Short mmCIF file of C-alpha atoms and ligand atoms in Angstrom, two decimals:
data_model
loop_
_atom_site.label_atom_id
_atom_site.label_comp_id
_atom_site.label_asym_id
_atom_site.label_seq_id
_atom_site.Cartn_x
_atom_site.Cartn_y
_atom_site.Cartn_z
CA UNK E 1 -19.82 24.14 -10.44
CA UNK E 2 -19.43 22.48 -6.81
CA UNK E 3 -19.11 19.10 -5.84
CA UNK E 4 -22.18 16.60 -5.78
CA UNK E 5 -22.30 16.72 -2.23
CA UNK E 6 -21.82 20.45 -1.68
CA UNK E 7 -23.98 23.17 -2.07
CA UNK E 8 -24.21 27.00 -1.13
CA UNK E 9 -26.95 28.11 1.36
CA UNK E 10 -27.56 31.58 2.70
CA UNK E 11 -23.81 32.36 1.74
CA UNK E 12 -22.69 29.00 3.57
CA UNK E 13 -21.12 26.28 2.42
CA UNK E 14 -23.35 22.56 3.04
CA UNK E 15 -21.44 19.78 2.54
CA UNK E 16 -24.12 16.50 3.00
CA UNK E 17 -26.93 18.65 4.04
CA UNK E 18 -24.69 20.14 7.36
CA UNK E 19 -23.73 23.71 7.75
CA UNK E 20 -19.82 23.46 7.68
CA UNK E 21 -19.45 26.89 9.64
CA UNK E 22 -21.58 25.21 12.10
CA UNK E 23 -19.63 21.86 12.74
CA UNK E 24 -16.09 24.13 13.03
CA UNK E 25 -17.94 26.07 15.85
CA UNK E 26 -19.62 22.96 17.45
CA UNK E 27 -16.24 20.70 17.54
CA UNK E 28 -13.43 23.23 17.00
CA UNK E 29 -10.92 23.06 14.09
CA UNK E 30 -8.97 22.01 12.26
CA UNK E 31 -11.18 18.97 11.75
CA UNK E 32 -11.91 16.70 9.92
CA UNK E 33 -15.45 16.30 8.45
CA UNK E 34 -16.58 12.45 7.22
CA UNK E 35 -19.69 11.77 5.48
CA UNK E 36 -20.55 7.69 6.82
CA UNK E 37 -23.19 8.00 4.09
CA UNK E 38 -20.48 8.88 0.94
CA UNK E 39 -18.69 6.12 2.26
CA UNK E 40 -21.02 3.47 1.91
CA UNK E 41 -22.42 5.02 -1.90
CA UNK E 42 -18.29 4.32 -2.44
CA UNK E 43 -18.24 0.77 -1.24
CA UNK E 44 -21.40 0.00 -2.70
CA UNK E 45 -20.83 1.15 -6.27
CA UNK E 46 -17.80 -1.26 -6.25
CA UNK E 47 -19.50 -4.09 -4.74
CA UNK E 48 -22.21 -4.08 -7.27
CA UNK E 49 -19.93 -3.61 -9.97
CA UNK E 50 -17.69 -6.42 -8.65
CA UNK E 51 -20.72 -8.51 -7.61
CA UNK E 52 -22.48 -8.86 -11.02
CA UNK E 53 -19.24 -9.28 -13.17
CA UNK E 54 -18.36 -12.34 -15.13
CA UNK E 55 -15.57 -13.18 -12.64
CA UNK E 56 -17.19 -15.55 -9.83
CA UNK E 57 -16.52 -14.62 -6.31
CA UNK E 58 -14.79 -11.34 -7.02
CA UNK E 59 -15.01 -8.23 -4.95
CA UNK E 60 -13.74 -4.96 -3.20
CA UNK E 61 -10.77 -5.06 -0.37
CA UNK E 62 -10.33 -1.38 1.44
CA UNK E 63 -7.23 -0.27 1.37
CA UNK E 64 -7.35 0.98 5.20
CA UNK E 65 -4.04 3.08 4.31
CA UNK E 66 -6.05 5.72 2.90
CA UNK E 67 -7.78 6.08 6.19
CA UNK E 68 -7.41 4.28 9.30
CA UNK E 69 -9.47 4.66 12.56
CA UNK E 70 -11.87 2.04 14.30
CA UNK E 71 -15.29 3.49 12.64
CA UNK E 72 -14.30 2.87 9.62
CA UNK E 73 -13.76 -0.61 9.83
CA UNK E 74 -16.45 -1.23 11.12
CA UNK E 75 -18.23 0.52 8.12
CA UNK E 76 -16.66 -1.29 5.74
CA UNK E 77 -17.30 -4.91 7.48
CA UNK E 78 -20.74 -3.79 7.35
CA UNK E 79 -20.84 -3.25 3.71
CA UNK E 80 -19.16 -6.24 2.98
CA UNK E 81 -15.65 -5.22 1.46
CA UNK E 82 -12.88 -6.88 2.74
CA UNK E 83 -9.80 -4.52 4.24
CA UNK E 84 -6.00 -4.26 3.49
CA UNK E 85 -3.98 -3.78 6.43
CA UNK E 86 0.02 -3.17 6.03
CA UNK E 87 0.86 -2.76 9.93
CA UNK E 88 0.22 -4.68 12.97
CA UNK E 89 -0.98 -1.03 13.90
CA UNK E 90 -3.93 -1.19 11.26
CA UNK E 91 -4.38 -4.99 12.25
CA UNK E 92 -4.52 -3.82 15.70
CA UNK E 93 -7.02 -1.46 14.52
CA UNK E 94 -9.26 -3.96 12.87
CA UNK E 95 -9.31 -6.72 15.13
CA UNK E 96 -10.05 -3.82 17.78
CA UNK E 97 -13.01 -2.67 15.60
CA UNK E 98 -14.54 -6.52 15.15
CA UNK E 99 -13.57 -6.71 11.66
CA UNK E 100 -14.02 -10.29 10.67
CA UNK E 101 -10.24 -10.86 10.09
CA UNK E 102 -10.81 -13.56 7.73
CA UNK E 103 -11.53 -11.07 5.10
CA UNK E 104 -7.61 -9.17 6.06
CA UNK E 105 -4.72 -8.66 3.60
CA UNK E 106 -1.78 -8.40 5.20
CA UNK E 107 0.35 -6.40 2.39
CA UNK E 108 4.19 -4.74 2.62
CA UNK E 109 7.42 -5.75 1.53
CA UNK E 110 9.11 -5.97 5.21
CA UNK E 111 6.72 -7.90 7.31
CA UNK E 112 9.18 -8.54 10.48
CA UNK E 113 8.56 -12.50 12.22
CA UNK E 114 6.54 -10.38 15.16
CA UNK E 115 4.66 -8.54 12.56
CA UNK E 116 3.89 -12.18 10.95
CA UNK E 117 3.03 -13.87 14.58
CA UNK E 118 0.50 -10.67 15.36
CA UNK E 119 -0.99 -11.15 12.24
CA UNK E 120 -1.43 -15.02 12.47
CA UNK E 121 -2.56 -14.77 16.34
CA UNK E 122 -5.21 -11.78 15.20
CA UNK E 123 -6.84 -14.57 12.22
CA UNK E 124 -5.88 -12.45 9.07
CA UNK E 125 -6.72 -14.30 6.20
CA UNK E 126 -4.51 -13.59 3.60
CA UNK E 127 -0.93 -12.64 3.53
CA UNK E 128 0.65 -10.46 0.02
CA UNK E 129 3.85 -12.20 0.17
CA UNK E 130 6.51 -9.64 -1.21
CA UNK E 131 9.17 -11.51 -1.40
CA UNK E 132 11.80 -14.69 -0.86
CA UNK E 133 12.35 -14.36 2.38
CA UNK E 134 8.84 -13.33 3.59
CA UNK E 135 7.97 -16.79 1.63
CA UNK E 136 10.54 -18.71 3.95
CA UNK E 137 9.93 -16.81 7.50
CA UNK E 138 6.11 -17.51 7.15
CA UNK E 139 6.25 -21.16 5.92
CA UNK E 140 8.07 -21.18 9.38
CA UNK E 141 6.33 -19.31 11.83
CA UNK E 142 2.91 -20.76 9.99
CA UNK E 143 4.72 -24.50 10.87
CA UNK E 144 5.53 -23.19 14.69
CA UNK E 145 2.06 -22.36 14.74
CA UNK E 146 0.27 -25.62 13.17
CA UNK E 147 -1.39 -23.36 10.39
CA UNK E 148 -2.07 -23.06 6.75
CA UNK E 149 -1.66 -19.73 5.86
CA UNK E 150 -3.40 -18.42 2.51
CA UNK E 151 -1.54 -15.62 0.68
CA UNK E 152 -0.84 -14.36 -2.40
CA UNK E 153 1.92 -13.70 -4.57
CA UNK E 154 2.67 -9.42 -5.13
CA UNK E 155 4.53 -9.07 -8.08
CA UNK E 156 5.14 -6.60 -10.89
CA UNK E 157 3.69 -6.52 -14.22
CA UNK E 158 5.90 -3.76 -15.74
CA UNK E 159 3.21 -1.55 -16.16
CA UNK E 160 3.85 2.46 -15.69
CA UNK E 161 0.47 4.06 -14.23
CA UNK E 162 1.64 7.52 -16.00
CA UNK E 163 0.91 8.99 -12.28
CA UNK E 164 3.46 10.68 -9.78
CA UNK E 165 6.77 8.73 -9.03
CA UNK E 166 6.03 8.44 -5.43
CA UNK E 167 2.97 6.13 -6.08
CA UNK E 168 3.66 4.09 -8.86
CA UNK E 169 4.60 0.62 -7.62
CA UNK E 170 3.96 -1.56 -10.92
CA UNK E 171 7.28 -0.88 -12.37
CA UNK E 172 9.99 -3.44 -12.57
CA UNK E 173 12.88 -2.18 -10.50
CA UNK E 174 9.74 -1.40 -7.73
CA UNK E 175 10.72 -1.97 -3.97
CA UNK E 176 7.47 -4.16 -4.14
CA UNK E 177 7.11 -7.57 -5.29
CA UNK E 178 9.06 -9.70 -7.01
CA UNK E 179 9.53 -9.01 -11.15
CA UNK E 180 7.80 -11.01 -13.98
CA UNK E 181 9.93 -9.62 -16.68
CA UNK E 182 12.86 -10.86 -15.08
CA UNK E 183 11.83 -14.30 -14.08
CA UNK E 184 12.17 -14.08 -10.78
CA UNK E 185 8.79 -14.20 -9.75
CA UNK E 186 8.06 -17.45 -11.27
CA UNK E 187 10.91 -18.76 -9.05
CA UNK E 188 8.92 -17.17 -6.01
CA UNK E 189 5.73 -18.71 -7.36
CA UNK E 190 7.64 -22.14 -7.67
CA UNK E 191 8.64 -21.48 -4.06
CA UNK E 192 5.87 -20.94 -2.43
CA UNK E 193 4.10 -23.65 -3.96
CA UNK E 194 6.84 -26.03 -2.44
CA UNK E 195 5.65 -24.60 1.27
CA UNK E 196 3.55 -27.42 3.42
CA UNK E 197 2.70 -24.46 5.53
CA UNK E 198 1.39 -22.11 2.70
CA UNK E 199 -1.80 -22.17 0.53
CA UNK E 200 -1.08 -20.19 -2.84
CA UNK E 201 -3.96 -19.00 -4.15
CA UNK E 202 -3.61 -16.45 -6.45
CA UNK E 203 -1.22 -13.33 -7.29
CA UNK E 204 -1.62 -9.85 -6.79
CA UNK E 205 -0.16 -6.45 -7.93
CA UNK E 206 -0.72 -2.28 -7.53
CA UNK E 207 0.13 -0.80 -10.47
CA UNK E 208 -0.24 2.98 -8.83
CA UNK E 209 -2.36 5.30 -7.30
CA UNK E 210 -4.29 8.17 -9.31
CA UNK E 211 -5.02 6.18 -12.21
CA UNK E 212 -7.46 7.80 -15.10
CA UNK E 213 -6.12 6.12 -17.78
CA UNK E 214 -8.97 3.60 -18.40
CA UNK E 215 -6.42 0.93 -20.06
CA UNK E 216 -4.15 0.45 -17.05
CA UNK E 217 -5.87 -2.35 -15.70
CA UNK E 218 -5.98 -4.32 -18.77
CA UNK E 219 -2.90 -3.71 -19.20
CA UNK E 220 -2.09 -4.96 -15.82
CA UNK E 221 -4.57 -8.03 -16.27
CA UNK E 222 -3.02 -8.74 -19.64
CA UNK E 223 0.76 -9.54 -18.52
CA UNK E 224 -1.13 -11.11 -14.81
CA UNK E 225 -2.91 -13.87 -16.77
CA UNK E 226 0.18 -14.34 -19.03
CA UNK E 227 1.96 -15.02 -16.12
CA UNK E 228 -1.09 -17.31 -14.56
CA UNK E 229 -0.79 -19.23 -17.82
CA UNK E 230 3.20 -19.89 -17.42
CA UNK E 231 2.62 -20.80 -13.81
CA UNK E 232 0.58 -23.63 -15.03
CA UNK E 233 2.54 -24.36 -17.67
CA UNK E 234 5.38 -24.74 -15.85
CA UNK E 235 4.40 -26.20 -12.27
CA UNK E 236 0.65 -27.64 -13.06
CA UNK E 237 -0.79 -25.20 -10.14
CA UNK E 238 -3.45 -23.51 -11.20
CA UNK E 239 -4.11 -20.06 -9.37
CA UNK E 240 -7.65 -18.93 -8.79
CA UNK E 241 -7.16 -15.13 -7.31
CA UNK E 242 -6.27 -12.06 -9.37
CA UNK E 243 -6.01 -8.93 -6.98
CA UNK E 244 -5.19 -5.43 -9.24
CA UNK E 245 -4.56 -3.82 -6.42
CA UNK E 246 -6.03 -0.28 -6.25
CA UNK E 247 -4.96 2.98 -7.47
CA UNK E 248 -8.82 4.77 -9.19
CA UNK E 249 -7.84 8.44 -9.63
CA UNK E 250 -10.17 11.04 -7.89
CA UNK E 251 -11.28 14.17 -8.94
CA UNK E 252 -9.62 16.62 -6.55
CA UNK E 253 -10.27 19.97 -8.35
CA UNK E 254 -12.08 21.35 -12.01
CA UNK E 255 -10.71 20.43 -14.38
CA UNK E 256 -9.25 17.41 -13.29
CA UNK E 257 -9.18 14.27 -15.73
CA UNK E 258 -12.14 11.77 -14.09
CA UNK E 259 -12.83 7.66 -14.26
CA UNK E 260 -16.05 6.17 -14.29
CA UNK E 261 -15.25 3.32 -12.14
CA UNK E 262 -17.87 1.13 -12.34
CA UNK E 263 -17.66 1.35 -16.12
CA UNK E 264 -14.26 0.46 -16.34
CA UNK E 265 -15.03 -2.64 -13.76
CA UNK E 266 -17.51 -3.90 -16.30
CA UNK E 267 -15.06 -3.49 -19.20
CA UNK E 268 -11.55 -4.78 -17.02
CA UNK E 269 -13.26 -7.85 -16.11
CA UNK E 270 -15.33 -8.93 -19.44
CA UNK E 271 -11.52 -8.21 -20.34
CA UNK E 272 -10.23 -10.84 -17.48
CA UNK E 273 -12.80 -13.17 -18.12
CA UNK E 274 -12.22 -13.55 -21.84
CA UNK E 275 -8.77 -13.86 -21.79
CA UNK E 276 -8.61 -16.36 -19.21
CA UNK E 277 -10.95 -18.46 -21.47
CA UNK E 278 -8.48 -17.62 -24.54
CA UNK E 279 -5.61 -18.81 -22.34
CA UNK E 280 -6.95 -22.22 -21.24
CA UNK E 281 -7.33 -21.04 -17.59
CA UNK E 282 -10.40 -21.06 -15.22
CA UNK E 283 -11.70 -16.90 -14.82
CA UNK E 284 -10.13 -16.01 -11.49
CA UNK E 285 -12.18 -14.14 -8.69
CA UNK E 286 -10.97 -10.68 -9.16
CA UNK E 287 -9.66 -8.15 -6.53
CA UNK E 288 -9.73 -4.95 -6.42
CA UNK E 289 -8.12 -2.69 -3.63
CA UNK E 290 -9.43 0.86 -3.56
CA UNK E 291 -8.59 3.55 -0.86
CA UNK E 292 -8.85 6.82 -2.28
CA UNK E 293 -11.36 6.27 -4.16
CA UNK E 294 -13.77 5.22 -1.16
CA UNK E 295 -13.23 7.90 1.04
CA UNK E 296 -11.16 10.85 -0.66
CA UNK E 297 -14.99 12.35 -1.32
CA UNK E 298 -16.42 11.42 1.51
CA UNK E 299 -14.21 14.27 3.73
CA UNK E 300 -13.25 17.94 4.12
CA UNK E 301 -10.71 19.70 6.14
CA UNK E 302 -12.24 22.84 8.34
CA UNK E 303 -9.60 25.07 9.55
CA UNK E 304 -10.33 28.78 11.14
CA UNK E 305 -8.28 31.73 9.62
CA UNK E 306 -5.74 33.35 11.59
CA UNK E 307 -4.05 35.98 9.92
CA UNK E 308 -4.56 37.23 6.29
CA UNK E 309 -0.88 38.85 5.20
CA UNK E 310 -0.67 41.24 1.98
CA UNK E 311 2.63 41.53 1.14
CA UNK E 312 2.53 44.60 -1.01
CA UNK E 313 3.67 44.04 -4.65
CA UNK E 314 4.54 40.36 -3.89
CA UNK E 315 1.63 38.22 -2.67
CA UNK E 316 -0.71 36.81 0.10
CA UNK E 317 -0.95 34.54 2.61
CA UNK E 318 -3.73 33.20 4.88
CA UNK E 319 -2.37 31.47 7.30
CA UNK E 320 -4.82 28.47 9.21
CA UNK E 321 -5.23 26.82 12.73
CA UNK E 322 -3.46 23.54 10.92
CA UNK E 323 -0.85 22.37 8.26
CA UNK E 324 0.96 19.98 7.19
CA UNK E 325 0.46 18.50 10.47
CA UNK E 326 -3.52 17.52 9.27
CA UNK E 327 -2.26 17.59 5.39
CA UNK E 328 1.10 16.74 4.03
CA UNK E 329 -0.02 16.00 0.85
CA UNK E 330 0.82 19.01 -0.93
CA UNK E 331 4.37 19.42 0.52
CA UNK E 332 5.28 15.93 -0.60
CA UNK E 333 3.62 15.34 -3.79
CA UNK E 334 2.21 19.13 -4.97
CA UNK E 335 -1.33 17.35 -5.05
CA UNK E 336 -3.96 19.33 -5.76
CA UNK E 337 -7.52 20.54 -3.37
CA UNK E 338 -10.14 23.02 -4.05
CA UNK E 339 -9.99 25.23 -1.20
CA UNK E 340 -13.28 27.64 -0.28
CA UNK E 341 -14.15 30.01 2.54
CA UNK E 342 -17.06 27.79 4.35
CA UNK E 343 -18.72 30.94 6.39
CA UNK E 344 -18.78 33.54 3.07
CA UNK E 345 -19.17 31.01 0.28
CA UNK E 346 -21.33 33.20 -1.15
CA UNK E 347 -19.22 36.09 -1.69
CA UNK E 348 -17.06 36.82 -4.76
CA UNK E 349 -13.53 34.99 -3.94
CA UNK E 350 -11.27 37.54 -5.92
CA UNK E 351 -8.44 37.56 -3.52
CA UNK E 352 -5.77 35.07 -4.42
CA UNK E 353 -3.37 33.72 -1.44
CA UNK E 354 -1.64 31.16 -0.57
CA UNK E 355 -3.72 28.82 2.27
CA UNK E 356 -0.81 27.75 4.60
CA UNK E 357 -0.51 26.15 7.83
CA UNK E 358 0.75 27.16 11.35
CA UNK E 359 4.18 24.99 11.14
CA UNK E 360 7.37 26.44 11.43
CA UNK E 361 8.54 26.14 7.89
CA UNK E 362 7.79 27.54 4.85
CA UNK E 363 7.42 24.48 3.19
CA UNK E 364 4.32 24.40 5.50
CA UNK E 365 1.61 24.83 2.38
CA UNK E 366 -1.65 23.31 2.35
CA UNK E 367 -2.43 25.13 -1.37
CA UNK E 368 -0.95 27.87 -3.16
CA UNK E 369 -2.63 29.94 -5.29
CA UNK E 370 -6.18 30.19 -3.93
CA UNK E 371 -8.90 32.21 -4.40
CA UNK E 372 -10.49 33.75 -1.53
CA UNK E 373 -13.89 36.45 -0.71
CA UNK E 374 -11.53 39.84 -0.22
CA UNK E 375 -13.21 40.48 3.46
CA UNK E 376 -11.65 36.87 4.48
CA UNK E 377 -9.90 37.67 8.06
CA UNK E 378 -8.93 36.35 11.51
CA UNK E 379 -11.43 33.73 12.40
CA UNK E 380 -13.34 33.12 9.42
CA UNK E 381 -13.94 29.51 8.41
CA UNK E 382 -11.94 27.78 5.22
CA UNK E 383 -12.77 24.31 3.76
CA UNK E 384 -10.52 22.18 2.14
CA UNK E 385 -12.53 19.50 -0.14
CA UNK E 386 -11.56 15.51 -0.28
CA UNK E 387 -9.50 15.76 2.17
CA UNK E 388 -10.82 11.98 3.12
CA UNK E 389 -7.82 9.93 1.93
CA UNK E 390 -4.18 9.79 3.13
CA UNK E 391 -5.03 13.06 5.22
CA UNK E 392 -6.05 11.96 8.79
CA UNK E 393 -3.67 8.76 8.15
CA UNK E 394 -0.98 10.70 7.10
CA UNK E 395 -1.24 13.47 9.97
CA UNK E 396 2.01 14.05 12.49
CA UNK E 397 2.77 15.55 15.48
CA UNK E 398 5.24 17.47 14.03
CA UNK E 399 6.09 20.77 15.95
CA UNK E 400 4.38 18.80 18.84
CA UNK E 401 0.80 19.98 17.34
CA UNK E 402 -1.80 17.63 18.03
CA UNK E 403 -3.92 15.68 15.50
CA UNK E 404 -7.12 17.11 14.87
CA UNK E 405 -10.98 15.04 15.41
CA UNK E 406 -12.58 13.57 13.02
CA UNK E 407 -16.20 13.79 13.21
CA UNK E 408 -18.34 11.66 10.91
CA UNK E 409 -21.81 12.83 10.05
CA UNK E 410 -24.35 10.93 8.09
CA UNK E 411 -28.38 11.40 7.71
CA UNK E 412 -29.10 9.65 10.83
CA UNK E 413 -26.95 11.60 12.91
CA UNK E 414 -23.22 12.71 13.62
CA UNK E 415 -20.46 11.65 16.37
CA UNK E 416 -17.14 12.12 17.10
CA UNK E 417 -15.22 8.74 15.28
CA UNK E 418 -11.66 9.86 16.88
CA UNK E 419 -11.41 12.62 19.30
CA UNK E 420 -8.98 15.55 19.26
CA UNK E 421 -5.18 14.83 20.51
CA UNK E 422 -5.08 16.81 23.71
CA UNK E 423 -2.17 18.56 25.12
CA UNK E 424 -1.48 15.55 28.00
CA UNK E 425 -1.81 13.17 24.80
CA UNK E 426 1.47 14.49 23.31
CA UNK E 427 3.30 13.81 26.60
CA UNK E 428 1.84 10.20 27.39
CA UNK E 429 4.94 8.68 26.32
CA UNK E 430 7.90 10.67 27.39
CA UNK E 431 8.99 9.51 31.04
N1 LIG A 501 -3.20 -1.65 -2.65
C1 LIG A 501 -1.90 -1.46 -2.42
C2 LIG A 501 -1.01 -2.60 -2.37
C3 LIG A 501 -1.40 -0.16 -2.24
O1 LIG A 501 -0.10 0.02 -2.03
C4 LIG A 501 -2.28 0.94 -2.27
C5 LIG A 501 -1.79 2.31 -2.07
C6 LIG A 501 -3.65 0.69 -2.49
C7 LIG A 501 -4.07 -0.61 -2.69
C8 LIG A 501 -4.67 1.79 -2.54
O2 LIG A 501 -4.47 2.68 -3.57
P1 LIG A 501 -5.54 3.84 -3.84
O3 LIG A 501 -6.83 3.21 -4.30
O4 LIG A 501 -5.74 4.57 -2.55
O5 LIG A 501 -4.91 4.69 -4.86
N2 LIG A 501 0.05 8.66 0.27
C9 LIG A 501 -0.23 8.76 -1.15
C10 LIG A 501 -0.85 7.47 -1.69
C11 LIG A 501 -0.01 6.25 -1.43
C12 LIG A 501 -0.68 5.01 -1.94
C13 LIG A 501 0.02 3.81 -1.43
N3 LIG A 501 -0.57 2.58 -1.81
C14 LIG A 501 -1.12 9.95 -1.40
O6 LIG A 501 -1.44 10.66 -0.45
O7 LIG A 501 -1.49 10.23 -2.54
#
């Protein structure tokens, strides 16, 4: 079975109603394929599901990690969701865009005193404070600057996501945020709430990315508003802002577990709004802070074959016009892509290889184990599916290979959204 959006025509492969083989040939590859329209279904499905939920004011903040270019802020302002930034770079980014920077979360756990006066100067709205001293340098700078600045608290819950070590940023010994379990963040609550310069308003935490486990959130929720509830006990301040964070799982290839999102929405906040009543506190706006899971779907990679290689009695490799350069993902986490030949979709795939990239190292795989038409060869066309999150915004230079376009398509039209690095663009800086 293919993907909702994908479809097989005259042995092609259609991703949105566009000829894949076609947009490699029109803009060259690799590149990077975005759907505007797949976007906005994303963004909308969480803003209705956020927008008639029995938390007031609640809704959906991008996570502009997952991918970061001008466009796409500018999509996402238009459908209302607010955006995470975690660099002055994505600030930069934003602001460049016309983001309404009111509607910014400045998140990390080692904002520098420039990183905080860019963000204050460029209007973010709310800061994730991480940690003691982030809570003492922008009291400061916010003072120097005659400002109020609204954050939020990031702390841990202690909840494991039961998803890959390198996302899963709930724990307690996490390099993010500052522990319930161990007391310590009620101290950074209590400190915060001392600062003239700083406007608590709520706390926040990311549990992980590639959640399916439909519980994790009320899980999360359930130790967040236990913790709300000691804050008040404890100080009187009353905090009006839970933010979960993000972390949906998407379905990468069959097989794959799955989430209905907006179903668990529904259910995680009747949950949050409940127990808040239980607990004596007012329901909170709730937050949510998905990446992935707004444009993971929404792209796919297009590379052109190079060279097919049959080692006899061992195995196969295709090798492609990209790499880890355009994809780390598998190299650093083993994830998971459905991989298909775009130009002979229709044939049989009964030759299994290993899709790799043009780097030199042999760690340099974009999938093993694929299945491929046998007749695939030197300048055939290969698609790699959701390729839309942490793919583009994790690309490199490495080997001095420049970053692919992205070119984003959508029923009205398509257009370049970043262009191709050139040659002189890998030079700009040396002197
Ligand atoms: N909020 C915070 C504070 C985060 O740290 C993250 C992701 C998100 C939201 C968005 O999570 P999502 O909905 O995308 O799962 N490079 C890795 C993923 C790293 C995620 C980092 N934080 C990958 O390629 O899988």
């Amino acid at each position: 079975m293919l993907y909702g959006s994908l479809n097989i025509k005259d042995g092609r492969l259609f991703f949105e109603g566009r000829d894949l083989t076609d947009l490699a040939k029109k803009y060259g590859t690799p590149l990077y394929v975005m759907s505007e329209d797949k976007i906005r279904e994303n963004c909308r499905s969480y803003k209705s599901a956020l927008g008639s939920c029995p938390c007031p004011d609640s809704g959906a903040v991008y996570a502009s990690k997952a991918c970061s270019f001008k466009e796409i802020y500018r999509i996402i302002a238009e459908e209302g969701l607010g955006a995470d930034v975690v660099s002055t770079g994505e600030i930069y980014t934003a602001y460049k865009a016309g983001f309404p920077m009111e509607n910014a979360y400045f998140q990390g756990n080692n904002k520098t005193d420039d990183d905080i006066r860019f963000a204050i100067d460029h209007g973010v709205g709310y800061f994730v404070c991480d940690n003691f001293e982030e809570i003492e340098a922008l009291d400061r700078i916010a003072g120097e600057k005659n400002i109020r600045q609204k954050i939020l608290l990031r702390v841990t819950p202690g909840i494991d996501p039961h998803t890959y070590d390198e996302v899963a940023t709930g724990k307690v010994d996490s390099k993010f945020g500052v522990a319930i379990e161990t007391g310590q963040a009620l101290e950074a609550a209590k400190l915060a709430i001392s600062k003239k310069n700083l406007d608590l308003k709520g706390f926040h935490c990311h549990v992980g990315s590639m959640v399916f486990d439909s519980d994790v959130f009320i899980r999360a929720a359930a130790v967040m508003l236990g913790f709300f509830k000691d804050v008040k006990d404890s100080t009187g301040f009353t905090a009006t802002v839970l933010d979960l964070g993000g972390g949906y799982g998407v379905k990468y290839y069959e097989g794959q577990g799955e989430i209905d999102i907006p179903a668990n929405i529904k259910e995680l906040s009747g949950y949050v709004a409940k127990k808040a009543e239980e607990l004596g506190l007012p329901v909170p706006a709730l937050k949510l802070e998905p990446g992935r899971s707004i444009v993971a779907d929404a792209g796919v990679t297009l590379y052109t074959v190079g060279s097919v290689k049959k080692i006899t009695g061992y195995k196969n490799y295709v090798s492609i016009d990209g790499g880890m350069t355009d994809n780390p993902r598998y190299c650093l986490y083993e994830s998971r892509y459905t991989v298909m030949s775009a130009d002979k979709a229709g044939e049989e795939a009964n030759l299994k290889a290993d899709l790799v990239g043009r780097c030199c190292e042999s760690g340099d795989i974009i999938q093993p184990g694929c299945m491929f038409p046998k007749t695939i060869g030197r300048g055939d066309t290969v698609a790699v599916l959701t390729t839309g999150a942490y793919n583009y915004s994790m690309a490199s230079n490495y080997n001095r290979i420049g970053r692919p376009a992205v070119v984003m398509i959508s029923e009205g039209g398509e257009r370049i959204a970043v262009k191709r690095e050139t040659l002189d663009d890998l030079i700009r800086l040396d002197v």
